[in-house]
Coordinates of C-alpha atoms in Angstrom, one line a residue:
M1 CA -23.4 22.1 24.8
V2 CA -21.3 21.2 21.8
K3 CA -20.3 17.6 21.5
K4 CA -16.6 17.0 21.2
I5 CA -15.6 14.7 18.4
G6 CA -12.1 15.0 19.6
I7 CA -9.3 14.3 17.2
N8 CA -6.7 12.9 19.6
F9 CA -3.3 12.3 18.6
A10 CA -0.7 11.2 21.0
V11 CA 0.1 13.2 23.9
L12 CA 3.6 14.2 23.2
A13 CA 4.0 14.8 26.7
F14 CA 3.0 11.3 27.6
V15 CA 4.6 9.3 24.9
L16 CA 7.8 11.4 24.4
G17 CA 8.4 12.8 27.7
L18 CA 7.6 16.1 26.0
Q19 CA 11.2 16.6 25.1
S20 CA 10.0 18.8 22.2
A21 CA 6.2 19.2 22.1
S22 CA 6.4 20.9 18.6
A23 CA 8.8 18.3 16.9
Q24 CA 7.4 16.2 14.3
V25 CA 7.1 12.6 15.3
K26 CA 6.0 9.3 13.6
L27 CA 2.3 8.7 14.4
N28 CA 1.0 5.3 15.7
A29 CA -2.1 3.7 17.0
N30 CA -1.4 4.8 20.5
R31 CA -2.0 8.4 19.2
G32 CA -5.7 7.4 18.4
H33 CA -8.7 8.6 20.5
S34 CA -11.7 6.3 20.5
H35 CA -14.4 8.9 20.3
N36 CA -17.9 7.9 21.8
D37 CA -16.2 4.7 22.6
Y38 CA -19.3 3.3 24.5
K39 CA -21.0 3.2 21.1
Q40 CA -18.6 0.5 19.9
E41 CA -20.1 -2.9 19.4
I42 CA -17.7 -3.9 22.1
P43 CA -17.1 -1.0 24.3
L44 CA -13.6 -0.4 25.6
L45 CA -12.2 -3.7 24.3
T46 CA -12.2 -2.8 20.6
A47 CA -10.2 0.3 21.5
Y48 CA -8.0 -1.3 24.0
Y49 CA -7.0 -4.2 21.8
A50 CA -6.3 -1.6 19.0
E51 CA -3.9 0.1 21.6
M52 CA -5.7 3.5 21.4
G53 CA -3.8 6.0 23.7
S54 CA -7.1 7.8 24.4
I55 CA -10.6 6.4 25.1
E56 CA -13.8 8.6 25.6
A57 CA -16.9 7.9 27.7
D58 CA -19.7 10.4 28.0
V59 CA -21.3 10.3 31.5
F60 CA -24.4 11.1 33.4
L61 CA -25.2 11.1 37.1
K62 CA -28.2 9.0 38.0
D63 CA -29.2 7.6 41.4
G64 CA -25.6 8.3 42.7
Q65 CA -23.9 6.4 39.8
L66 CA -22.2 7.4 36.7
Y67 CA -23.8 6.0 33.6
V68 CA -22.2 5.9 30.2
A69 CA -24.5 7.4 27.6
H70 CA -24.7 10.1 24.9
E71 CA -28.0 11.3 26.0
A72 CA -30.0 10.9 29.4
S73 CA -32.8 9.1 27.5
E74 CA -30.1 6.3 26.4
I75 CA -29.0 5.4 29.9
K76 CA -29.2 1.7 30.3
P77 CA -29.2 -0.4 33.5
G78 CA -25.9 -1.6 34.6
F79 CA -24.0 0.5 31.8
T80 CA -21.9 2.3 34.4
L81 CA -18.5 3.9 34.0
K82 CA -17.3 1.7 36.8
K83 CA -18.5 -1.6 35.3
I84 CA -17.7 -0.8 31.7
Y85 CA -14.5 1.1 32.0
L86 CA -12.9 1.5 35.5
D87 CA -12.9 -2.2 36.6
P88 CA -11.7 -3.6 33.3
L89 CA -8.9 -1.1 33.0
A90 CA -7.9 -1.7 36.5
Q91 CA -7.5 -5.4 35.9
F92 CA -5.7 -4.8 32.5
F93 CA -3.3 -2.4 34.4
K94 CA -2.5 -5.0 37.1
A95 CA -2.1 -7.7 34.6
K96 CA 0.2 -5.7 32.5
G97 CA 2.7 -5.1 35.3
N98 CA 1.2 -1.9 36.4
H99 CA 1.2 -0.5 32.9
P100 CA -1.8 0.2 30.6
Y101 CA -0.4 -2.0 27.9
S102 CA 2.2 -4.9 27.6
N103 CA 4.5 -2.4 25.9
A104 CA 5.4 -0.2 28.6
A105 CA 6.0 2.7 26.2
L106 CA 2.3 2.9 25.4
K107 CA 0.3 5.3 27.5
L108 CA -3.4 5.6 28.0
Q109 CA -5.8 8.2 29.0
L110 CA -9.5 7.8 29.8
V111 CA -11.4 11.0 28.8
V112 CA -14.5 11.4 30.8
D113 CA -16.9 13.8 29.0
V114 CA -19.2 15.1 31.6
K115 CA -22.6 15.8 29.8
E116 CA -24.0 18.0 32.6
D117 CA -23.8 19.0 36.2
Y118 CA -20.1 18.6 36.7
K119 CA -20.3 20.0 40.4
H120 CA -22.2 16.7 41.4
V121 CA -20.4 14.4 38.8
L122 CA -16.8 15.1 39.7
P123 CA -17.1 14.3 43.4
V124 CA -18.8 11.0 42.5
L125 CA -16.0 10.3 40.0
L126 CA -13.3 10.9 42.5
K127 CA -15.0 8.7 45.0
E128 CA -15.1 5.8 42.4
L129 CA -11.4 6.3 41.6
E130 CA -10.4 6.1 45.3
S131 CA -10.8 2.2 45.1
Y132 CA -8.2 1.8 42.5
A133 CA -5.2 3.0 44.3
E134 CA -2.7 4.5 41.8
V135 CA -4.2 2.8 38.6
F136 CA -5.9 6.2 37.8
D137 CA -3.5 8.5 39.6
A138 CA -1.2 10.0 36.9
K139 CA 0.0 12.7 39.5
K140 CA 1.7 10.1 41.7
N141 CA 2.4 7.4 39.1
A142 CA 3.7 8.3 35.6
N143 CA 2.6 4.8 34.3
A144 CA -1.0 5.4 35.6
I145 CA -4.0 5.8 33.4
K146 CA -4.7 9.5 33.2
V147 CA -8.2 10.6 33.8
V148 CA -9.0 13.7 31.7
V149 CA -12.3 15.6 32.4
S150 CA -13.9 17.2 29.3
G151 CA -17.3 18.6 28.5
D152 CA -19.0 20.3 31.4
M153 CA -15.9 21.4 33.3
P154 CA -15.1 23.8 36.1
I155 CA -13.4 27.2 35.2
P156 CA -9.6 27.1 35.2
A157 CA -9.5 29.1 38.6
D158 CA -11.5 26.1 40.3
F159 CA -9.1 23.4 38.9
K160 CA -7.4 23.6 42.2
D161 CA -10.6 22.5 44.2
Y162 CA -10.4 19.0 42.7
D163 CA -7.9 16.2 43.5
E164 CA -4.7 16.4 41.3
K165 CA -5.4 13.0 40.0
L166 CA -8.1 14.8 37.7
F167 CA -6.8 16.6 34.5
F168 CA -8.8 18.8 32.3
D169 CA -9.3 19.2 28.5
G170 CA -8.0 22.9 27.7
R171 CA -9.1 25.3 25.0
P172 CA -6.9 27.5 22.8
T173 CA -8.8 30.7 23.6
T174 CA -8.5 30.4 27.4
T175 CA -5.6 31.9 29.3
Y176 CA -4.2 29.7 32.0
T177 CA -1.8 30.5 34.8
D178 CA 1.2 28.1 35.2
A179 CA -0.6 26.3 38.0
Q180 CA -3.8 25.9 36.0
L181 CA -1.7 24.8 32.9
A182 CA -0.2 22.0 35.0
R183 CA -3.8 20.6 35.4
V184 CA -4.4 20.6 31.4
A185 CA -3.8 17.3 29.7
M186 CA -4.4 18.6 26.3
I187 CA -5.7 21.6 24.4
S188 CA -8.8 21.0 22.0
D189 CA -10.9 22.8 19.7
D190 CA -13.9 22.3 17.5
L191 CA -12.5 22.0 13.9
K192 CA -15.4 24.1 12.7
N193 CA -13.8 27.1 14.6
Q194 CA -10.8 26.9 12.2
T195 CA -12.2 25.7 8.8
V196 CA -15.1 24.5 6.7
W197 CA -12.8 21.8 5.4
N198 CA -14.8 18.5 5.2
G199 CA -11.8 16.1 5.4
K200 CA -11.5 15.6 1.7
G201 CA -8.7 17.0 -0.1
N202 CA -6.9 19.7 1.8
P203 CA -8.1 22.9 3.8
T204 CA -7.3 26.3 1.9
K205 CA -3.9 27.7 2.6
T206 CA -5.4 30.3 4.8
D207 CA -7.3 27.8 7.0
E208 CA -4.3 25.5 7.1
A209 CA -2.3 28.3 8.3
K210 CA -4.8 29.1 11.0
M211 CA -4.9 25.4 12.1
R212 CA -1.2 25.1 12.2
A213 CA -0.9 28.3 14.3
T214 CA -3.5 26.9 16.8
I215 CA -1.6 23.6 17.1
E216 CA 1.7 25.4 17.4
Q217 CA 0.4 27.7 20.3
A218 CA -0.6 24.6 22.3
H219 CA 2.9 23.2 21.6
R220 CA 4.5 26.3 22.9
K221 CA 2.7 25.7 26.1
G222 CA 4.1 22.2 26.2
K223 CA 0.6 20.6 25.6
P224 CA -0.6 18.1 22.9
F225 CA -3.4 19.2 20.6
R226 CA -6.6 17.7 19.2
F227 CA -9.4 18.8 17.1
W228 CA -12.9 17.5 17.5
A229 CA -15.8 17.3 14.9
S230 CA -13.3 16.1 12.2
Q231 CA -14.0 13.6 9.4
D232 CA -12.9 10.0 10.2
S233 CA -10.9 8.9 7.2
P234 CA -7.3 8.2 6.2
N235 CA -7.1 11.5 4.2
T236 CA -8.1 13.4 7.3
W237 CA -5.7 11.6 9.6
I238 CA -2.9 12.4 7.1
V239 CA -3.7 16.0 6.8
L240 CA -4.0 16.6 10.6
E241 CA -0.7 14.7 11.2
R242 CA 1.0 16.9 8.6
L243 CA -0.3 20.0 10.4
G244 CA 1.1 18.7 13.6
A245 CA -2.0 17.5 15.5
D246 CA -1.0 15.1 18.3
W247 CA -4.4 13.3 19.0
I248 CA -6.6 11.9 16.4
N249 CA -10.2 11.1 16.6
T250 CA -11.7 7.9 15.2
D251 CA -14.9 5.7 15.4
Q252 CA -12.7 2.9 13.7
P253 CA -9.9 2.1 16.3
T254 CA -8.9 -1.1 14.5
K255 CA -8.7 0.5 11.1
L256 CA -6.6 3.5 12.6
K257 CA -4.4 1.0 14.2
D258 CA -3.8 -1.0 11.0
F259 CA -3.2 2.2 9.2
Y260 CA -0.4 3.4 11.5
L261 CA 0.9 -0.2 12.3
H262 CA 1.6 -0.8 8.6
Q263 CA 3.0 2.8 7.6
D264 CA 6.3 1.1 6.8
K265 CA 4.5 -0.7 4.2
L266 CA 2.1 1.9 3.2
S267 CA 4.4 4.9 2.6
Y268 CA 7.5 5.3 0.6
T269 CA 10.0 8.1 -0.1
N270 CA 12.6 8.0 -2.9
T271 CA 15.2 10.7 -2.3
K272 CA 17.2 9.8 -5.4
P273 CA 15.2 9.9 -8.6
Y274 CA 16.7 8.1 -11.6
T275 CA 17.0 10.0 -15.0
T276 CA 14.4 8.7 -17.7
Y277 CA 15.2 8.3 -21.4
T278 CA 13.5 10.7 -23.9
P279 CA 12.7 8.9 -27.0
T280 CA 13.3 10.4 -30.6
Y281 CA 9.8 9.5 -31.8
K282 CA 11.3 9.2 -35.3
T283 CA 9.5 5.8 -35.9
D284 CA 6.6 6.2 -33.6
G285 CA 3.3 5.5 -35.0
Q286 CA 4.8 4.9 -38.4
D287 CA 2.4 2.8 -40.7
K288 CA 4.9 0.0 -41.5
A289 CA 5.6 -3.4 -40.1
P290 CA 8.2 -3.6 -37.2
K291 CA 10.9 -6.2 -37.5
H292 CA 11.1 -6.7 -33.8
V293 CA 8.5 -6.6 -31.1
I294 CA 9.3 -6.2 -27.4
L295 CA 6.3 -7.0 -25.1
L296 CA 7.2 -5.8 -21.4
I297 CA 4.6 -7.1 -18.9
G298 CA 4.5 -5.5 -15.5
D299 CA 2.8 -8.3 -13.5
G300 CA 0.2 -6.8 -11.2
M301 CA 0.8 -3.3 -12.5
G302 CA -2.3 -1.0 -12.4
L303 CA -2.7 2.6 -12.9
A304 CA -2.4 3.4 -9.3
A305 CA 0.9 1.6 -9.1
I306 CA 2.1 3.5 -12.1
H307 CA 1.0 6.9 -10.6
A308 CA 2.8 5.9 -7.2
G309 CA 6.0 5.1 -9.2
L310 CA 5.6 8.5 -11.0
I311 CA 5.3 10.5 -7.9
A312 CA 8.2 8.5 -6.2
N313 CA 10.4 9.2 -9.1
H314 CA 9.7 13.0 -8.6
G315 CA 7.2 13.1 -11.4
D316 CA 9.0 11.2 -14.1
L317 CA 8.6 7.8 -15.7
N318 CA 9.8 6.3 -19.0
M319 CA 6.2 5.0 -19.1
T320 CA 4.8 8.5 -19.3
K321 CA 6.9 9.2 -22.5
F322 CA 4.5 7.0 -24.7
H323 CA 2.2 8.9 -26.9
Y324 CA -0.1 5.8 -27.8
V325 CA -2.0 4.4 -24.9
G326 CA -4.9 2.1 -24.6
F327 CA -6.6 -0.1 -22.0
S328 CA -6.9 -3.8 -21.7
E329 CA -9.9 -5.6 -20.1
T330 CA -8.4 -8.4 -18.0
A331 CA -11.4 -10.6 -17.2
A332 CA -10.7 -14.4 -17.5
A333 CA -13.1 -16.6 -19.3
D334 CA -14.6 -18.2 -16.2
A335 CA -14.4 -15.2 -14.0
G336 CA -14.4 -11.4 -13.9
N337 CA -11.1 -11.4 -12.0
T338 CA -8.1 -12.9 -13.6
D339 CA -5.0 -14.6 -12.4
S340 CA -1.6 -14.5 -14.0
A341 CA -2.1 -17.6 -16.0
A342 CA -5.4 -16.6 -17.7
G343 CA -4.2 -13.1 -18.1
G344 CA -1.0 -14.0 -19.6
S345 CA -2.4 -16.7 -21.8
A346 CA -4.8 -14.2 -23.3
M347 CA -1.9 -12.4 -24.6
A348 CA 0.2 -15.4 -25.5
I349 CA -2.5 -17.4 -27.4
G350 CA -5.1 -14.9 -28.5
Y351 CA -8.0 -16.5 -26.5
K352 CA -9.6 -15.5 -23.3
T353 CA -9.2 -18.7 -21.0
N354 CA -9.8 -19.9 -17.5
N355 CA -7.9 -19.1 -14.4
R356 CA -4.9 -21.3 -13.8
Y357 CA -4.7 -22.5 -17.4
I358 CA -1.3 -22.2 -19.0
G359 CA -1.4 -21.8 -22.8
M360 CA -4.8 -23.7 -23.0
G361 CA -8.2 -22.5 -24.3
P362 CA -11.3 -22.6 -22.1
D363 CA -12.0 -25.8 -24.2
D364 CA -9.3 -27.6 -22.5
Q365 CA -7.2 -27.6 -25.7
N366 CA -3.7 -26.5 -26.3
K367 CA -3.5 -23.3 -28.3
T368 CA -0.5 -22.2 -30.4
N369 CA 1.2 -19.4 -28.6
L370 CA 2.7 -16.3 -30.0
V371 CA 6.3 -17.7 -29.7
D372 CA 5.5 -20.8 -31.9
T373 CA 3.2 -18.9 -34.4
L374 CA 6.0 -16.3 -35.1
S375 CA 8.6 -19.1 -35.4
L376 CA 6.6 -20.3 -38.6
F377 CA 7.8 -16.9 -40.1
G378 CA 11.3 -17.3 -39.0
I379 CA 11.0 -14.9 -36.1
K380 CA 12.9 -16.0 -33.0
S381 CA 11.7 -15.4 -29.4
G382 CA 13.1 -14.6 -26.1
I383 CA 11.3 -15.1 -22.6
I384 CA 12.7 -13.2 -19.7
T385 CA 11.4 -12.8 -16.2
A386 CA 12.5 -11.1 -12.9
G387 CA 10.9 -14.3 -11.1
D388 CA 10.6 -18.0 -11.8
L389 CA 10.8 -19.1 -15.3
T390 CA 8.0 -21.6 -14.7
D391 CA 5.7 -19.0 -13.2
A392 CA 2.5 -18.3 -14.9
T393 CA 3.5 -15.3 -17.1
P394 CA 6.6 -16.6 -18.7
A395 CA 5.1 -20.2 -18.9
V396 CA 2.1 -19.2 -21.1
F397 CA 4.6 -18.3 -23.9
Y398 CA 6.2 -21.7 -24.0
A399 CA 3.9 -24.4 -22.1
H400 CA 0.5 -25.9 -22.1
Q401 CA -0.8 -27.1 -18.8
M402 CA -4.2 -27.3 -17.0
D403 CA -2.7 -25.8 -13.9
R404 CA -0.1 -23.1 -13.2
S405 CA 1.2 -25.1 -10.3
Y406 CA 2.6 -27.9 -12.4
N407 CA 6.2 -26.5 -12.4
G408 CA 7.9 -29.7 -13.5
A409 CA 5.4 -30.3 -16.3
I410 CA 5.8 -26.6 -17.5
A411 CA 9.5 -27.0 -17.5
N412 CA 9.2 -30.1 -19.6
D413 CA 7.1 -28.4 -22.1
L414 CA 10.1 -26.4 -23.2
L415 CA 11.2 -29.4 -25.2
S416 CA 8.4 -28.6 -27.6
S417 CA 8.7 -25.0 -27.6
K418 CA 10.2 -22.8 -30.3
A419 CA 11.6 -20.3 -27.8
E420 CA 15.3 -19.4 -28.4
V421 CA 16.3 -17.6 -25.2
L422 CA 14.9 -18.0 -21.7
V423 CA 16.1 -16.2 -18.5
G424 CA 14.7 -16.7 -15.1
S425 CA 14.9 -18.7 -11.7
N426 CA 13.6 -21.9 -10.3
R427 CA 16.4 -24.0 -11.5
K428 CA 15.2 -27.0 -9.6
A429 CA 12.2 -27.5 -11.7
F430 CA 14.6 -28.3 -14.5
E431 CA 17.4 -30.0 -12.5
Q432 CA 14.9 -32.0 -10.4
N433 CA 12.4 -32.8 -13.0
K434 CA 10.6 -36.1 -13.2
N435 CA 12.0 -36.2 -16.6
S436 CA 15.4 -37.0 -15.5
R437 CA 16.8 -36.4 -19.0
L438 CA 15.2 -32.9 -19.3
L439 CA 18.4 -30.9 -19.3
T440 CA 20.2 -33.5 -21.4
D441 CA 17.3 -33.3 -24.0
L442 CA 17.3 -29.5 -24.0
K443 CA 21.0 -29.6 -24.7
T444 CA 20.4 -32.1 -27.4
K445 CA 17.9 -29.5 -28.9
G446 CA 20.6 -26.9 -28.9
F447 CA 20.2 -25.0 -25.8
Q448 CA 23.4 -23.7 -24.0
V449 CA 22.6 -23.8 -20.3
T450 CA 24.1 -21.4 -18.0
N451 CA 23.4 -20.5 -14.4
S452 CA 24.3 -16.9 -14.0
L453 CA 23.8 -13.6 -15.8
A454 CA 27.6 -13.1 -16.0
D455 CA 27.9 -16.5 -18.0
F456 CA 24.9 -15.6 -20.1
E457 CA 26.4 -12.3 -21.3
K458 CA 29.5 -14.4 -22.5
Q459 CA 27.2 -16.1 -24.9
H460 CA 26.5 -14.2 -28.3
E461 CA 24.6 -16.6 -30.3
G462 CA 22.5 -19.8 -30.4
K463 CA 19.7 -21.0 -28.1
Q464 CA 20.1 -19.9 -24.4
L465 CA 18.5 -21.3 -21.2
V466 CA 19.6 -19.2 -18.3
L467 CA 18.6 -20.9 -15.0
L468 CA 19.5 -18.4 -12.3
D469 CA 19.8 -19.1 -8.7
D470 CA 16.7 -18.1 -6.8
S471 CA 18.8 -15.3 -5.1
A472 CA 19.4 -13.7 -8.4
T473 CA 15.6 -12.9 -8.6
R474 CA 15.2 -11.7 -5.0
S475 CA 13.5 -8.4 -4.7
V476 CA 15.1 -5.1 -5.7
I477 CA 15.0 -4.0 -2.1
K478 CA 16.9 -7.1 -1.1
G479 CA 19.5 -6.6 -3.7
R480 CA 18.5 -8.1 -7.0
G481 CA 20.1 -5.4 -9.1
D482 CA 19.2 -4.6 -12.7
M483 CA 19.2 -8.3 -14.0
L484 CA 15.9 -7.6 -15.9
K485 CA 17.3 -4.6 -17.8
K486 CA 20.7 -6.5 -18.5
S487 CA 18.9 -9.8 -19.6
L488 CA 16.8 -7.6 -22.0
S489 CA 19.9 -5.9 -23.3
H490 CA 21.7 -9.1 -23.9
T491 CA 18.9 -10.9 -25.5
T492 CA 18.3 -8.2 -28.1
Q493 CA 21.8 -8.4 -29.0
I494 CA 21.6 -12.2 -29.6
L495 CA 18.2 -12.2 -31.2
S496 CA 18.7 -9.1 -33.5
K497 CA 21.2 -11.2 -35.5
N498 CA 18.2 -13.1 -36.9
K499 CA 17.3 -11.5 -40.2
P500 CA 13.4 -12.2 -40.1
G501 CA 13.3 -10.5 -36.7
F502 CA 12.4 -11.3 -33.1
F503 CA 9.8 -11.2 -30.3
I504 CA 10.8 -10.8 -26.7
M505 CA 8.6 -10.9 -23.7
A506 CA 10.1 -9.5 -20.4
E507 CA 8.3 -9.6 -17.2
G508 CA 8.6 -7.5 -14.2
A509 CA 7.3 -10.2 -12.3
Q510 CA 7.6 -8.6 -8.6
I511 CA 5.3 -5.7 -9.0
D512 CA 2.6 -8.2 -8.2
Y513 CA 4.5 -9.6 -5.2
G514 CA 4.4 -6.0 -3.7
G515 CA 0.6 -5.8 -4.4
H516 CA -0.1 -9.2 -2.8
T517 CA 1.7 -8.4 0.4
N518 CA 0.2 -4.8 0.4
D519 CA 3.7 -3.4 0.6
L520 CA 4.1 -0.1 -1.3
P521 CA 7.9 0.3 -1.0
Y522 CA 8.3 -3.3 -2.4
L523 CA 5.7 -2.4 -5.3
I524 CA 7.3 0.9 -6.2
T525 CA 11.0 -0.3 -6.3
E526 CA 9.8 -3.2 -8.5
L527 CA 7.9 -0.8 -10.8
H528 CA 11.0 1.5 -11.0
D529 CA 13.3 -1.4 -12.0
F530 CA 10.7 -2.4 -14.6
D531 CA 10.5 1.3 -15.9
R532 CA 14.2 1.1 -16.3
T533 CA 14.0 -1.9 -18.3
I534 CA 11.4 0.0 -20.4
A535 CA 13.9 2.6 -21.0
E536 CA 16.3 0.0 -22.3
A537 CA 13.7 -1.2 -24.8
L538 CA 13.0 2.4 -25.9
R539 CA 16.7 3.0 -26.5
F540 CA 17.1 -0.1 -28.6
A541 CA 13.9 0.8 -30.5
D542 CA 15.3 4.2 -31.4
Q543 CA 18.8 2.8 -32.3
D544 CA 17.2 0.1 -34.4
G545 CA 14.4 2.0 -36.1
E546 CA 12.4 -1.1 -36.7
T547 CA 11.1 -2.0 -33.2
L548 CA 7.7 -1.9 -31.6
V549 CA 7.6 -1.7 -27.8
I550 CA 4.6 -2.6 -25.9
V551 CA 4.1 -2.1 -22.2
T552 CA 1.0 -3.5 -20.3
A553 CA 0.0 -5.7 -17.3
D554 CA -1.8 -9.0 -17.0
H555 CA -4.0 -7.6 -14.2
E556 CA -4.0 -5.1 -11.3
T557 CA -3.0 -6.5 -7.8
G558 CA -3.8 -5.2 -4.3
G559 CA -6.5 -2.6 -5.3
L560 CA -4.1 0.3 -4.3
T561 CA -5.5 3.7 -3.5
L562 CA -3.2 6.7 -3.3
L563 CA -3.8 8.9 -0.3
D564 CA -0.9 11.4 -0.3
G565 CA 2.0 12.2 -2.4
A566 CA 4.5 14.9 -3.0
A567 CA 6.5 14.6 -6.2
E568 CA 9.0 17.2 -5.1
K569 CA 10.0 14.9 -2.2
G570 CA 9.3 11.5 -4.0
M571 CA 6.9 10.6 -1.2
V572 CA 3.8 8.4 -1.6
R573 CA 1.2 7.2 1.0
G574 CA -1.5 4.7 0.1
E575 CA -3.6 1.8 1.2
F576 CA -4.6 -1.4 -0.3
S577 CA -8.2 -2.9 -0.5
T578 CA -7.2 -6.6 -1.0
N579 CA -4.3 -9.0 -1.1
D580 CA -5.5 -10.5 -4.3
H581 CA -5.9 -9.4 -8.1
T582 CA -8.7 -6.9 -9.0
G583 CA -10.6 -6.9 -12.3
I584 CA -10.0 -3.2 -13.2
M585 CA -8.7 -2.4 -16.7
V586 CA -5.0 -2.1 -17.1
P587 CA -3.0 0.4 -19.5
V588 CA -1.3 -0.6 -22.8
F589 CA 1.6 1.6 -23.9
A590 CA 3.0 1.3 -27.4
Y591 CA 6.0 2.9 -29.2
G592 CA 7.4 2.7 -32.6
P593 CA 6.0 1.4 -35.9
G594 CA 2.5 0.1 -35.5
S595 CA 2.0 1.6 -32.2
Q596 CA -1.2 3.4 -33.3
N597 CA -2.9 0.0 -33.4
F598 CA -2.8 -0.3 -29.6
T599 CA -5.0 2.7 -28.5
G600 CA -8.6 2.3 -27.4
V601 CA -10.3 -0.2 -25.0
Y602 CA -10.3 -3.9 -25.8
P603 CA -10.1 -7.4 -24.3
N604 CA -6.6 -8.6 -23.2
N605 CA -6.6 -11.3 -25.8
Q606 CA -6.6 -8.8 -28.6
I607 CA -3.0 -7.9 -27.8
F608 CA -2.1 -11.1 -29.5
H609 CA -3.9 -10.1 -32.5
K610 CA -2.6 -6.6 -32.5
I611 CA 0.9 -7.8 -32.4
M612 CA 0.2 -10.1 -35.4
K613 CA -1.4 -7.2 -37.2
A614 CA 1.6 -5.0 -36.5
Y615 CA 4.0 -7.7 -37.9
R616 CA 1.5 -7.9 -40.8
L617 CA 1.5 -11.6 -40.7
A618 CA -1.4 -14.0 -41.0
K619 CA -2.0 -16.2 -38.0
A620 CA -0.8 -19.7 -38.8
K621 CA -3.9 -22.0 -39.1

């Protein structure tokens, strides 16, 4: 007899009152079917605490008792259906106020897969169920745990011979009378009857149409549908969901629960794509020195994040307009995985260094950063971030500290920096600094200190320190707006007046935040904000004709994997492998004169040297 590896997705009849069995609904963990549940390391409890809506137990009759096992030879003393499933479920039911779960909207069915001899098994099963009153009598109690018989079953004409508390697992090729159909809990089929699809990618269009037709046939009968013998992976779950399957099979109840529990953070749809900028390419790749360099760092931005942003913007990004692309190896000096301090420092000082170090080499010595190096040649610099000005990435361009957490000391280091314009939040690091004269001394040094983007835009020359309210750098989703783009635009206006040229580092800080929190909508909306800022840089480069634009990341965050996407809809689904950084390479995009120097694969500290090479300046000793 064929073993069902049922793909069980929520009984629309149970969960939604069967208002419309064919309607597409958002799936959740209660749509999961714990296949061969008795083989879990902790039978029943793993599936139950993952809030599976269906739990399967194979049974054999031996010595008058129903034992749970896949094969008769696997029967173990005491491992009975009553002890392992019926008794605990009855206790849970009573403890939850006569509901399967605390959330009364969640339903539960126990699928009893009879391995052989149903004629003798079913009477024993009914006898055991009698002692539980209405716990397992879904005919009398809508909140009860439904008992569904599968495997070796009576023919439909004999359903009437068994107590109505038992329901049956139907088949798409079987014809049922209305009375018989009333006893059918769901309709199931072996996936191999429909397709040779192995769960990877998608079925062929022909097979997909056949699968969809089978599911819709069940829905027209008012019954939820499941496939058995399917693969157990997120891609499989997604495809079956898209086709309309109601139950999905899994041997990983907890993983399935997490997958659906966090779908609000693992999927994103952008219905209104923004228009990208098309560069002129007039100066792209020219063999001459740029007067200006704009370095845009997408903190935590890996290739998967870029691709997610591309799909979500309906197949278009400003980043994809670059012709010169390379890859940066991000490992720190003391570890294969870098943080933003070491990753940013490598680009700022030209040395690989240790994690948490700000502008210092692995020898614990201060290293001259790009901003101060360029100042020796009269080039003025700006540092902009959509996060805290004392956070690692902006800090490495003006500070030197042993630990990125030393916010006060980092802020104080601005006194010795050659930076001309700085924009970001964490005002308190400057206003409540141990050096009570910090802001006074910075003003004496020539900085005009403002506290809003509007006030900054009124300034047209001189040194600028823009200490924004923390709310000004909240996430895009929470209303930050285009402060990064505007800050870059105004900074270029101020610094372009400097005849020898400028260098600007602008950071899309919160792509990283989205990766750390495993929040795809957060990540993509921040990446789109960063990409719009890239458009501003490209536009300036084309108008100016002497500007090199470089786009890269300090590292990748979150280990994002893309599982599904539709560019025509702006829809992306994915999952994350970590809440930390990963050690994979990140891309480097370059546009303008000298951009050809940024192709290939190289360590991240080489970005410093490539920028110096592009300027055609010798590094100061």
